[in-house]
Coordinates of C-alpha atoms in Angstrom, one line a residue:
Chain A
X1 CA 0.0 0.0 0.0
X2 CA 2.9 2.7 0.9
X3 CA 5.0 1.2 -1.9
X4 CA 2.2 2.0 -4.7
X5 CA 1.3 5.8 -2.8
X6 CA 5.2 6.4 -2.9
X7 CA 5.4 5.6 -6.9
X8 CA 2.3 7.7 -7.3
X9 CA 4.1 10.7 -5.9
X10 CA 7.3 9.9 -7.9
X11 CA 5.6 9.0 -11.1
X12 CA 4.9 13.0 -12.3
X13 CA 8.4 13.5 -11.6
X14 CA 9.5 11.1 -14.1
X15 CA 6.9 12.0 -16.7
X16 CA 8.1 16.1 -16.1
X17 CA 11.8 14.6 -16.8
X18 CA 10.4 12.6 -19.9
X19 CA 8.9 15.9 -21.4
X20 CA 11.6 17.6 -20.7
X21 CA 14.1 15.1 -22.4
X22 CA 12.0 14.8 -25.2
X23 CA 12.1 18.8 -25.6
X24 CA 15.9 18.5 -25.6
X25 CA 15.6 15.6 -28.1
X26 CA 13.8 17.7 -30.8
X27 CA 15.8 20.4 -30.0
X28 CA 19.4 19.2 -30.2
X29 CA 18.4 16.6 -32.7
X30 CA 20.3 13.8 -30.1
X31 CA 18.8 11.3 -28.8
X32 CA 20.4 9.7 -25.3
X33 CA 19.1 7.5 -22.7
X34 CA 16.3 8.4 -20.6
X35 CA 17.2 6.7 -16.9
X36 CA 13.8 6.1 -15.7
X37 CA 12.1 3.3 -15.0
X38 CA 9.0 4.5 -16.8
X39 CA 11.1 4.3 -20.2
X40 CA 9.9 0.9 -22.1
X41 CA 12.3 -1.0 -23.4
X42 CA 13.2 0.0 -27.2
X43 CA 15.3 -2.2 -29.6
X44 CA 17.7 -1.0 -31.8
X45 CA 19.4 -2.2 -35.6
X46 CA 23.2 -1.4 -36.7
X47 CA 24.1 -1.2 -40.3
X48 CA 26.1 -4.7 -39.6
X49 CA 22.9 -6.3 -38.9
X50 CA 23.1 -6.4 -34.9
X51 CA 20.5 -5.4 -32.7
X52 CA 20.3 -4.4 -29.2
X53 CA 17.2 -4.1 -26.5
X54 CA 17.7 -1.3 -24.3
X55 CA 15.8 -1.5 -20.8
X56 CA 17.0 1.4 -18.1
X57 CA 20.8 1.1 -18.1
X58 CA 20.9 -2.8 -19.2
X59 CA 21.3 -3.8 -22.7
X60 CA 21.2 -7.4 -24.8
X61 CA 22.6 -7.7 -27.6
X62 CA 21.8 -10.0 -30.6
X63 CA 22.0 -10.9 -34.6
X64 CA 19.0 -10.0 -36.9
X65 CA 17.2 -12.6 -39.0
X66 CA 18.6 -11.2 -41.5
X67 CA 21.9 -11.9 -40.5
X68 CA 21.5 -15.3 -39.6
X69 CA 20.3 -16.1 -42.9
X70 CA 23.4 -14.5 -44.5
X71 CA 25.4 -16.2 -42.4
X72 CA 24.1 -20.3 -43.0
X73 CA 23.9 -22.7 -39.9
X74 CA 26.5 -21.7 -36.8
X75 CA 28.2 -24.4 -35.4
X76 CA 30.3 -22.0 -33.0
X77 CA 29.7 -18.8 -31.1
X78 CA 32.4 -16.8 -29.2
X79 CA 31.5 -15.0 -27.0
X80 CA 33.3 -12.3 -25.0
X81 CA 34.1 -12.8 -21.4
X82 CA 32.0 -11.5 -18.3
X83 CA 33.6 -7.8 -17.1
X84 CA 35.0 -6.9 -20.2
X85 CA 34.6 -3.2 -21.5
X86 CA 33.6 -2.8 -25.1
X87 CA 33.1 0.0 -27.1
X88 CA 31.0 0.5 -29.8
X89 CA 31.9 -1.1 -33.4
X90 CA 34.7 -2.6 -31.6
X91 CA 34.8 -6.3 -31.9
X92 CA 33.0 -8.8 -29.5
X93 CA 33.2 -12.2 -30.2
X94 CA 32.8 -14.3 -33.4
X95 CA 29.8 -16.7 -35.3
X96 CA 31.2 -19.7 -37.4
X97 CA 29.1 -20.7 -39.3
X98 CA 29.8 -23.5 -42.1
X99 CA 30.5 -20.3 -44.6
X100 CA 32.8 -18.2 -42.7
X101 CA 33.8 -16.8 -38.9
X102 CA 32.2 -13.6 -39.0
X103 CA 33.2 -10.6 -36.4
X104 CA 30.0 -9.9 -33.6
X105 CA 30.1 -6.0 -33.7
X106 CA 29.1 -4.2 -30.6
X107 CA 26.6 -1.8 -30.9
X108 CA 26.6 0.2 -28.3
X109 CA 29.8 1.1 -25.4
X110 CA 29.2 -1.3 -22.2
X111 CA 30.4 -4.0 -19.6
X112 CA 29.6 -7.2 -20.4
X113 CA 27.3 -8.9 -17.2
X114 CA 25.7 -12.0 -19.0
X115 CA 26.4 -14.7 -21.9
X116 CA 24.0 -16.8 -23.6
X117 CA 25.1 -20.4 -21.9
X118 CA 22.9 -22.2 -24.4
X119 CA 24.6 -21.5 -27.5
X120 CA 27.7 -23.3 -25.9
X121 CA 25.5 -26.5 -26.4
X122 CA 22.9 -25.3 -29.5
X123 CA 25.0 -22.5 -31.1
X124 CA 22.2 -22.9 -34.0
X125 CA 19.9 -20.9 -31.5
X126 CA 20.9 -17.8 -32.9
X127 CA 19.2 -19.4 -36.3
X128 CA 16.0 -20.3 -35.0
X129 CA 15.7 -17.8 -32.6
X130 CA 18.0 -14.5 -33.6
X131 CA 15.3 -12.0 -32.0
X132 CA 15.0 -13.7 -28.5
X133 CA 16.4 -17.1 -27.3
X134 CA 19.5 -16.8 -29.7
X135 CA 20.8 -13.5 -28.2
X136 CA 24.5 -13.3 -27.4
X137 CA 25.2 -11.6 -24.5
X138 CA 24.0 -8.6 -21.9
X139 CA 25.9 -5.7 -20.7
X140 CA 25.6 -2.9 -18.1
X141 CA 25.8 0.3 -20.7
X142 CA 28.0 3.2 -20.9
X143 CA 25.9 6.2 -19.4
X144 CA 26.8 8.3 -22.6
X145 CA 25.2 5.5 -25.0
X146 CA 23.5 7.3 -28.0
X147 CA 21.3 5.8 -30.5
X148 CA 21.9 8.3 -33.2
X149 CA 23.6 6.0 -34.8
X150 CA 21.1 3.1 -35.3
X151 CA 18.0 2.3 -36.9
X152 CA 14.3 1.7 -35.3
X153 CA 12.2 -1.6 -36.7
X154 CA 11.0 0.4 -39.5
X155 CA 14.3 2.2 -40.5
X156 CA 15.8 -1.2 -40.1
X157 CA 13.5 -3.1 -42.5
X158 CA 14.2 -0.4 -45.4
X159 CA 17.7 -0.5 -45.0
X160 CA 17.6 -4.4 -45.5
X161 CA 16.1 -4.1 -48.6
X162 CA 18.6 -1.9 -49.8
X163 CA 21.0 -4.3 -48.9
X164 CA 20.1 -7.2 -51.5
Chain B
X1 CA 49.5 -16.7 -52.7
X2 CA 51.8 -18.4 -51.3
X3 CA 53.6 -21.1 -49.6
X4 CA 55.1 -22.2 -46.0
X5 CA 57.2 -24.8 -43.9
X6 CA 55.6 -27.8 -42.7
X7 CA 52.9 -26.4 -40.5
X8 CA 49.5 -28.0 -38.6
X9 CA 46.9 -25.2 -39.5
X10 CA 43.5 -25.7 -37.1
X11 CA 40.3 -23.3 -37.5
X12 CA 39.4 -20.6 -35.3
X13 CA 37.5 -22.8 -33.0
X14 CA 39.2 -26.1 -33.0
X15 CA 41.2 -28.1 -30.6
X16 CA 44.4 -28.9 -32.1
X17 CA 44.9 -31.9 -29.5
X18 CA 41.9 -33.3 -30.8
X19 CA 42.6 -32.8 -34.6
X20 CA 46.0 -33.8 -35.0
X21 CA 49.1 -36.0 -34.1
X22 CA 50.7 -32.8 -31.8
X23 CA 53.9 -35.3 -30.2
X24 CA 54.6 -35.9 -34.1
X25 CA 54.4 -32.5 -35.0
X26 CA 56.8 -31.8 -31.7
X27 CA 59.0 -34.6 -32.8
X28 CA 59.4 -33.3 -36.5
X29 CA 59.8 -30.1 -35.6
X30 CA 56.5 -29.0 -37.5
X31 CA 55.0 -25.8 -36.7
X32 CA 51.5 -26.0 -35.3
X33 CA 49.5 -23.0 -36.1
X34 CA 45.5 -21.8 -35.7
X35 CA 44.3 -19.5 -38.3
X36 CA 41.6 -16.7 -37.6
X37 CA 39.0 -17.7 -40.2
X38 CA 37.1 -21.3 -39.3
X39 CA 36.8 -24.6 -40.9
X40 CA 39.3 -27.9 -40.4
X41 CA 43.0 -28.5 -39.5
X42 CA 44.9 -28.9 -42.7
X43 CA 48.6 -29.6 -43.4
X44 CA 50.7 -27.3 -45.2
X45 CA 54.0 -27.8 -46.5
X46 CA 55.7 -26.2 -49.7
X47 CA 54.0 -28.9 -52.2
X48 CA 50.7 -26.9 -51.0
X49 CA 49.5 -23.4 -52.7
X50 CA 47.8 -20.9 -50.1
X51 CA 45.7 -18.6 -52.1
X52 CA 44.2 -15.6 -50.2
X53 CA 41.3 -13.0 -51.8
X54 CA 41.2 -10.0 -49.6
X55 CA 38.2 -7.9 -50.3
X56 CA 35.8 -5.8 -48.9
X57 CA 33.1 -7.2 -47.1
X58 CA 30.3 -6.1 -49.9
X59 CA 32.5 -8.0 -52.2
X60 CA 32.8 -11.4 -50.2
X61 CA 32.4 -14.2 -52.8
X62 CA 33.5 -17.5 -52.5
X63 CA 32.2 -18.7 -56.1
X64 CA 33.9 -16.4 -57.6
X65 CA 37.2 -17.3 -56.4
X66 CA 37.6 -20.9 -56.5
X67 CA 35.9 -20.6 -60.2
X68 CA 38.6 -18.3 -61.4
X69 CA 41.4 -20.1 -60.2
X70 CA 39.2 -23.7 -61.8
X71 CA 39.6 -21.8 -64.4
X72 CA 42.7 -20.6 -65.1
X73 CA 43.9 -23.9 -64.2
X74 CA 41.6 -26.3 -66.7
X75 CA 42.7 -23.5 -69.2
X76 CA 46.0 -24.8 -69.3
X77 CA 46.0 -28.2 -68.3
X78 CA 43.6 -30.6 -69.5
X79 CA 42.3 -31.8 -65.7
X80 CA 38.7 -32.5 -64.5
X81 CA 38.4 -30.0 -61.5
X82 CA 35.2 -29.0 -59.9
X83 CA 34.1 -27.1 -56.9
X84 CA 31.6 -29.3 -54.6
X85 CA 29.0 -27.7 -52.2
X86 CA 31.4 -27.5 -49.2
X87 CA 33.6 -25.4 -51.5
X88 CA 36.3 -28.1 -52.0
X89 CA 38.1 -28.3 -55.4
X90 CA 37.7 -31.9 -56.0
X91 CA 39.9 -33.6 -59.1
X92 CA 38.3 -36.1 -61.0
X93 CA 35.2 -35.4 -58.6
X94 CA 36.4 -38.0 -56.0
X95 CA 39.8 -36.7 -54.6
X96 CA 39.7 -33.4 -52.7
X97 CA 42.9 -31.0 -53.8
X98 CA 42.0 -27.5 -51.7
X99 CA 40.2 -26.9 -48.6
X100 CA 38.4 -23.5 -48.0
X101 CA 38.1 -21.4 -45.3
X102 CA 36.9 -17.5 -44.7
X103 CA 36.8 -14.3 -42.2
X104 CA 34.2 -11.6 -42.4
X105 CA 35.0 -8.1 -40.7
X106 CA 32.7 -5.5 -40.2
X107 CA 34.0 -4.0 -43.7
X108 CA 36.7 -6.5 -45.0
X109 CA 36.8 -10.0 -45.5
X110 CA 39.4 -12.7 -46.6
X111 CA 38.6 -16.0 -48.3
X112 CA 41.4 -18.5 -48.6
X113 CA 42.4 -22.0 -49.8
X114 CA 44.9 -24.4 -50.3
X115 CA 45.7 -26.2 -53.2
X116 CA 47.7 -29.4 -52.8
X117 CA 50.3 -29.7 -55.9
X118 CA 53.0 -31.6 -54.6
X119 CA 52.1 -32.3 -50.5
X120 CA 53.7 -35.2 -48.8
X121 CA 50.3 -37.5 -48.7
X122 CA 52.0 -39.6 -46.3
X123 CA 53.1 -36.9 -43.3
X124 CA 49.6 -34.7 -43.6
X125 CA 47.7 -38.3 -43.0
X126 CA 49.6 -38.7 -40.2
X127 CA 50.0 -35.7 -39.1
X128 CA 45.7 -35.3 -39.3
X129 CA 45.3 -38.6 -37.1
X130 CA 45.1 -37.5 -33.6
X131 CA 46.4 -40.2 -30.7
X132 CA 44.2 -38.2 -28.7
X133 CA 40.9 -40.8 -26.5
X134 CA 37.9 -40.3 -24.6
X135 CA 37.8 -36.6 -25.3
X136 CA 34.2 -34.6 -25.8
X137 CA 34.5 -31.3 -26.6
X138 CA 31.9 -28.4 -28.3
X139 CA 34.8 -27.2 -31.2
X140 CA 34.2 -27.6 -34.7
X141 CA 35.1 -31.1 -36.1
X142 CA 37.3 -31.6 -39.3
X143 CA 36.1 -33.4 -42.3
X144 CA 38.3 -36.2 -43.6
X145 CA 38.9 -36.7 -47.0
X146 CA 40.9 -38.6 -49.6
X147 CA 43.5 -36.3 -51.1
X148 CA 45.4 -36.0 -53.9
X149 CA 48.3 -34.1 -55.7
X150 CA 47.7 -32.1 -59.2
X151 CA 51.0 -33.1 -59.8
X152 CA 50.0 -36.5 -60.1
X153 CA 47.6 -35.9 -62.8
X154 CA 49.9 -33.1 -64.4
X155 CA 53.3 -33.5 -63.3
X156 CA 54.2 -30.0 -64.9
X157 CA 51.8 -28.3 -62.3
X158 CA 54.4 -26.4 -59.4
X159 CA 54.1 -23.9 -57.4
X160 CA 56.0 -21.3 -59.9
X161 CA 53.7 -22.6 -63.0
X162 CA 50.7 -22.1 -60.9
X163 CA 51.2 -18.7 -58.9
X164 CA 51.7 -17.5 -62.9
X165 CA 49.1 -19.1 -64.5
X166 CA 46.4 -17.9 -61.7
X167 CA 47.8 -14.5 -61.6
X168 CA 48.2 -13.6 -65.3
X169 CA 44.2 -15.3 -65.4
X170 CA 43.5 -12.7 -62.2
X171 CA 44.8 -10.2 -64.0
X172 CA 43.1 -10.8 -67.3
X173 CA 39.7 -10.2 -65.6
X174 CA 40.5 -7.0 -65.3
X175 CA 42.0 -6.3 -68.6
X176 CA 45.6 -6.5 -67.5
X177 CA 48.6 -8.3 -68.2
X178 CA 51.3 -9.1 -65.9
X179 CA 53.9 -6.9 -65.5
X180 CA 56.7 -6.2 -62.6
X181 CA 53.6 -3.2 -61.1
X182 CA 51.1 -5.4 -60.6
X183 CA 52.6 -9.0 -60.2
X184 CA 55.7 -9.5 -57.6
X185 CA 56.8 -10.8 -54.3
X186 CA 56.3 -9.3 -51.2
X187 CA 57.5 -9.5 -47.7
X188 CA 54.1 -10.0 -45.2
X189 CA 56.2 -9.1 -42.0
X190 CA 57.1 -5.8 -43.6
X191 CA 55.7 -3.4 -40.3
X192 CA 56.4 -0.6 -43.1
X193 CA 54.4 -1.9 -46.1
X194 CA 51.7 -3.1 -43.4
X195 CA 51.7 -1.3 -40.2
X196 CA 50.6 -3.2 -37.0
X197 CA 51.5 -7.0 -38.6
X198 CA 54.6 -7.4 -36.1
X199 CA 51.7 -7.3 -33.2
X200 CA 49.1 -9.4 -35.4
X201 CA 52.6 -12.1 -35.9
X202 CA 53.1 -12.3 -32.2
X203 CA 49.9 -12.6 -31.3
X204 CA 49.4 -15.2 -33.6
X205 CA 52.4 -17.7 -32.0
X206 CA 51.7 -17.3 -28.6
X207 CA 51.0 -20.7 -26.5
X208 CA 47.8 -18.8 -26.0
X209 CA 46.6 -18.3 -29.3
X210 CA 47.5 -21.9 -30.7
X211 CA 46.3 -23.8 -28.2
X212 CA 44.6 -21.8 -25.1
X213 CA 42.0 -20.8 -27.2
X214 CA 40.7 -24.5 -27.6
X215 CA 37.3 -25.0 -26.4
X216 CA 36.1 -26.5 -23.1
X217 CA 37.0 -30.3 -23.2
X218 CA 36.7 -33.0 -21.0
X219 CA 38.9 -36.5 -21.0
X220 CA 37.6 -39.8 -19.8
X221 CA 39.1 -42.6 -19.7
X222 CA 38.7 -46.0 -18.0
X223 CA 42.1 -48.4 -17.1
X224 CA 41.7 -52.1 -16.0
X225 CA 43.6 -54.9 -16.1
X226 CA 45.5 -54.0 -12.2
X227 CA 44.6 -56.5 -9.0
X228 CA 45.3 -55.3 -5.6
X229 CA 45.0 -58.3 -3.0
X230 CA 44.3 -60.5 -5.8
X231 CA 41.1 -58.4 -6.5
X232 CA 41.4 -56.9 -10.3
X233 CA 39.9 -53.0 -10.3
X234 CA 39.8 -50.1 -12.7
X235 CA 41.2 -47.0 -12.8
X236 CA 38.6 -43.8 -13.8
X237 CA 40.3 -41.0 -15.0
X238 CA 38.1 -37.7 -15.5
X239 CA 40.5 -33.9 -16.4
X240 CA 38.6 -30.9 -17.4
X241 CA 40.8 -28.2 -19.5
X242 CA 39.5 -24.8 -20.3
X243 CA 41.5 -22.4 -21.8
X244 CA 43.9 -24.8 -22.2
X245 CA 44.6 -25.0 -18.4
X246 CA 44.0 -28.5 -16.4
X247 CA 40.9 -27.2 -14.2
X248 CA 40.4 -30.6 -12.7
X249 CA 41.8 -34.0 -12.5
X250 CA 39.7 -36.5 -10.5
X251 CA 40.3 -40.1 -10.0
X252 CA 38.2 -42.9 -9.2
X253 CA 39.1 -46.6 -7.8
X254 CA 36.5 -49.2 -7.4
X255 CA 38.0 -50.9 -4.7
X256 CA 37.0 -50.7 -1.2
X257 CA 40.2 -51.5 -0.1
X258 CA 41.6 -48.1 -1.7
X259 CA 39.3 -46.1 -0.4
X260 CA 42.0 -44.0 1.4
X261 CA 44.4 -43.7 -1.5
X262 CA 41.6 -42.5 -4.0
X263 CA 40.6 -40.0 -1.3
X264 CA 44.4 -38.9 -0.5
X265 CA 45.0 -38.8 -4.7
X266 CA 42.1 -36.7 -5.4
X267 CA 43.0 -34.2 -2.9
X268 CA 46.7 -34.2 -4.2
X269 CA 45.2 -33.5 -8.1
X270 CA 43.0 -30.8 -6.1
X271 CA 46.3 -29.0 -4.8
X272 CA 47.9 -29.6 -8.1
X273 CA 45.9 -29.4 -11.0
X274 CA 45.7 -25.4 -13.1
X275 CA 48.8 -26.2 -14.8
X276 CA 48.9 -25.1 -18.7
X277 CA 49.0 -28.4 -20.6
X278 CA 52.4 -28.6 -21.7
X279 CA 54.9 -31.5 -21.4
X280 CA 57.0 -29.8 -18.7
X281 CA 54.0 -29.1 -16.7
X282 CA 52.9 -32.8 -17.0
X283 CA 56.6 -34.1 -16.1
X284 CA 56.4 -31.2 -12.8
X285 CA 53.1 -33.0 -11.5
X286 CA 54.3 -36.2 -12.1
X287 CA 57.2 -35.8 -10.0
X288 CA 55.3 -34.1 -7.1
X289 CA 53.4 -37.0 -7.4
X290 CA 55.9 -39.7 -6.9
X291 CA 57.9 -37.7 -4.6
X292 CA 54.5 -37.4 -2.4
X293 CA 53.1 -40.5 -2.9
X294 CA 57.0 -42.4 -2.1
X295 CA 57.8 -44.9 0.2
X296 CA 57.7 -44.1 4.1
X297 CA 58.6 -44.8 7.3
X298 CA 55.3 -46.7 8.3
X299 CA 56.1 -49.3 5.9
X300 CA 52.9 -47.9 3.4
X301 CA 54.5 -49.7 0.4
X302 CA 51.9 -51.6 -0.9
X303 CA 50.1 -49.0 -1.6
X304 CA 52.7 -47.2 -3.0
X305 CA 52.8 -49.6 -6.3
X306 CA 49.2 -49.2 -6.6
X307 CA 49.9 -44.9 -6.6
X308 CA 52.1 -45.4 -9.2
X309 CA 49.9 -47.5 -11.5
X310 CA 47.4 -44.6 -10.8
X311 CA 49.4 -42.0 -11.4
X312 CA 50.2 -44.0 -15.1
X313 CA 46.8 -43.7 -15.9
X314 CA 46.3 -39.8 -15.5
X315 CA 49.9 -39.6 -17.6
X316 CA 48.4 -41.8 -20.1
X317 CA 45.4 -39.7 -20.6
X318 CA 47.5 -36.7 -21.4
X319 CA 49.7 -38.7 -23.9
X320 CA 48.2 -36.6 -26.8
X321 CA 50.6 -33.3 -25.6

């Protein structure tokens, strides 16, 4: 009962900060990371076919469908090791599939908190399931992460069919 | 292109103890070597071509390569070659001549090959045959094949005959002939020519990098054939290696009457496993072991024979160093 009065009271606070974000947003054409808890969760595309769920400050990052059908059936996923720093479009790990080892790119500058056990034993997860059970790994981002540089669902789904 | 000294080549993800005959390799002096780009272990020596296409990663094309080098090389000599679905160049469509592996950057890419003209058939089966038992392990597997030399269809086919005839074919696609500019030898260590190789080299031969990045494996391996007070038991050997690095040796005796020992064993592999597997490390722990587990005052020597027979069986399961 006090915990629900007590995010009543907080919750115009966040929405104020929201706003004002937003107003910054438009004005500054930048768009960074709101910290509330109120934010949903948004998903994210790179131009090398990665994408990335941002929640709050935690991020997962995974291949497209698209990717994973460029890529043929993985047989091996490297993965990078728990507490490592990575910056953005530096490298993260590697996918072998039976056509080639192909570089994971990070998208966006974190530590790295969480790996997907599973694909140790089914690396062909990230085939079946690229959007959700086939992710690769989860990180604690940067605080200055910025998503001007990736693409939304929609923006996304153009760009791959400029790709082909 | 090019060509090297004997060398063991694994893929990215593989486990060269589990793909090839590493004491021979040792014994032969043969370098053992793991590449960046994925596939199987392959054998080089100078009777093989290595053929690398460096492009960008829009222009990544497998087919394209292997056709043009088909090719130029059915152009000249009159040889059935074709390339199969796994990419192989196969001669006479049952003997595989070139093996093909590739790398995709985030804007570059390599695809390379080998082409066996002149191997020694006998050495790379050998060499490929791995001593190694009762391993399980999550890297990528080789595929086995029947090989064969070009030479032995076309004995005029060298390396020198063939780096010409592929690049003056290369070079022809693009309306060129060959000429000093655009066709000569170069040195790939050159830190000038190609800045940041010298770190790339050394990277590339550390213990680390050959054999550390093997994946998680496990041995297991059962010994009989030993009595102890006339009652015959086995021997159960179980190590655990990550990152190349004995994480855990456990023993296990099925007899009652060695309760003790395999209790007193297991804690000594507890105290002394972590090692890197390397010979030296092996020999280190196996003379701990006897010096530990050596006669004594309290007249313990029966069960010193049966330590020693233990201790055989978790040096037998490494024999594959």
């Amino acid at each position: 009962m006090a915990a629900s009065f007590a995010r009543r009271a907080i919750f115009p606070t966040y929405r104020c900060l929201n706003g004002l974000t937003r107003y910054r947003q438009n004005a500054c054409h930048a768009r960074f990371i709101s910290l509330s808890n109120n934010f949903q969760a948004s998903q994210w595309f790179t131009k090398d076919h990665e994408w990335v769920t941002i929640d709050g400050q935690k991020g997962t990052i995974g291949i497209s469908n698209y990717a994973q059908e460029k890529l043929g059936e993985i047989v091996y996923v490297e993965l990078p090791e728990i507490g490592t720093s990575i910056d953005a479009e530096e490298v993260a790990g590697c996918l072998e599939s039976v056509k080639a080892a192909s570089d994971i790119v990070n998208p966006v500058s974190g530590t790295v908190t969480e790996i997907n056990e599973a694909l140790k034993d089914e690396p062909a997860l990230v085939n079946s399931k690229p959007m959700d059970e086939g992710w690769l790994y989860k990180m604690d981002l940067a605080s200055d992460v910025r998503t001007d540089d990736l693409m939304d669902a929609a923006a996304y789904k153009e760009y791959c069919k400029s790709c082909d | 292109m090019w060509k090297n000294k004997p060398a063991i080549v694994s893929g990215r993800h593989q486990n060269p103890w589990l793909e090839a005959n590493i004491p021979l390799a040792a014994s032969l002096d043969l370098d053992i070597a793991r590449r960046s780009s994925g596939g199987g272990t392959v054998y080089h020596d100078e009777g093989n071509l290595n053929l690398s296409f460096l492009k960008s990663r829009d222009s990544y094309n497998r087919k394209e390569n292997l056709d043009l080098v088909v090719e130029a090389i059915t152009n000249r000599w009159d040889i059935d070659l074709t390339v199969n679905d796994r990419d192989d160049i196969m001669l006479n469509k049952l003997y595989k001549v070139s093996g093909t592996a590739a790398k995709l950057g985030r804007l570059q890419s390599y695809h390379h090959f080998t082409l066996l003209h002149c191997v020694n058939q006998d050495l790379l089966q050998r060499c490929l045959t791995s001593p190694m038992q009762g391993a399980s392990s999550k890297a990528t597997k080789s595929f086995p094949a029947t090989v064969m030399n070009l030479s032995e269809q076309e004995p005029d086919i060298t390396f020198e005959s063939l780096i010409n005839t592929i690049g003056r074919h290369f070079l022809a696609e693009v309306g060129q002939k060959i000429t000093p500019d655009n066709f000569h030898y170069l040195n790939p260590l050159c830190e000038e020519d190609f800045p940041g190789v010298t770190d790339i080299a050394y990277k590339l031969q550390t213990w680390e990098w050959r054999f550390g990045k093997s994946p998680d494996f496990s041995i297991h391996r059962n010994f009989t054939g030993q009595t102890f007070k006339s009652r015959p038991y086995s021997v159960q050997v179980n190590v655990a290696v990550r990152k190349g690095a004995l994480t855990s040796i456990e023993i296990g005796v099925d007899n009652p009457d060695l309760e003790l020992l395999d209790c007193l064993i297991n804690q000594f592999c507890k105290d002394h496993s972590g090692f890197l597997l390397m010979h030296d490390n092996v020999k280190d722990f196996e003379s701990k072991f006897l010096y530990c587990f050596s006669e004594s005052e309290d007249g313990q020597s029966e069960y010193v024979t049966e330590a020693q027979w233990i201790l055989k069986c978790i040096v037998s399961s490494l024999d594959f160093l």
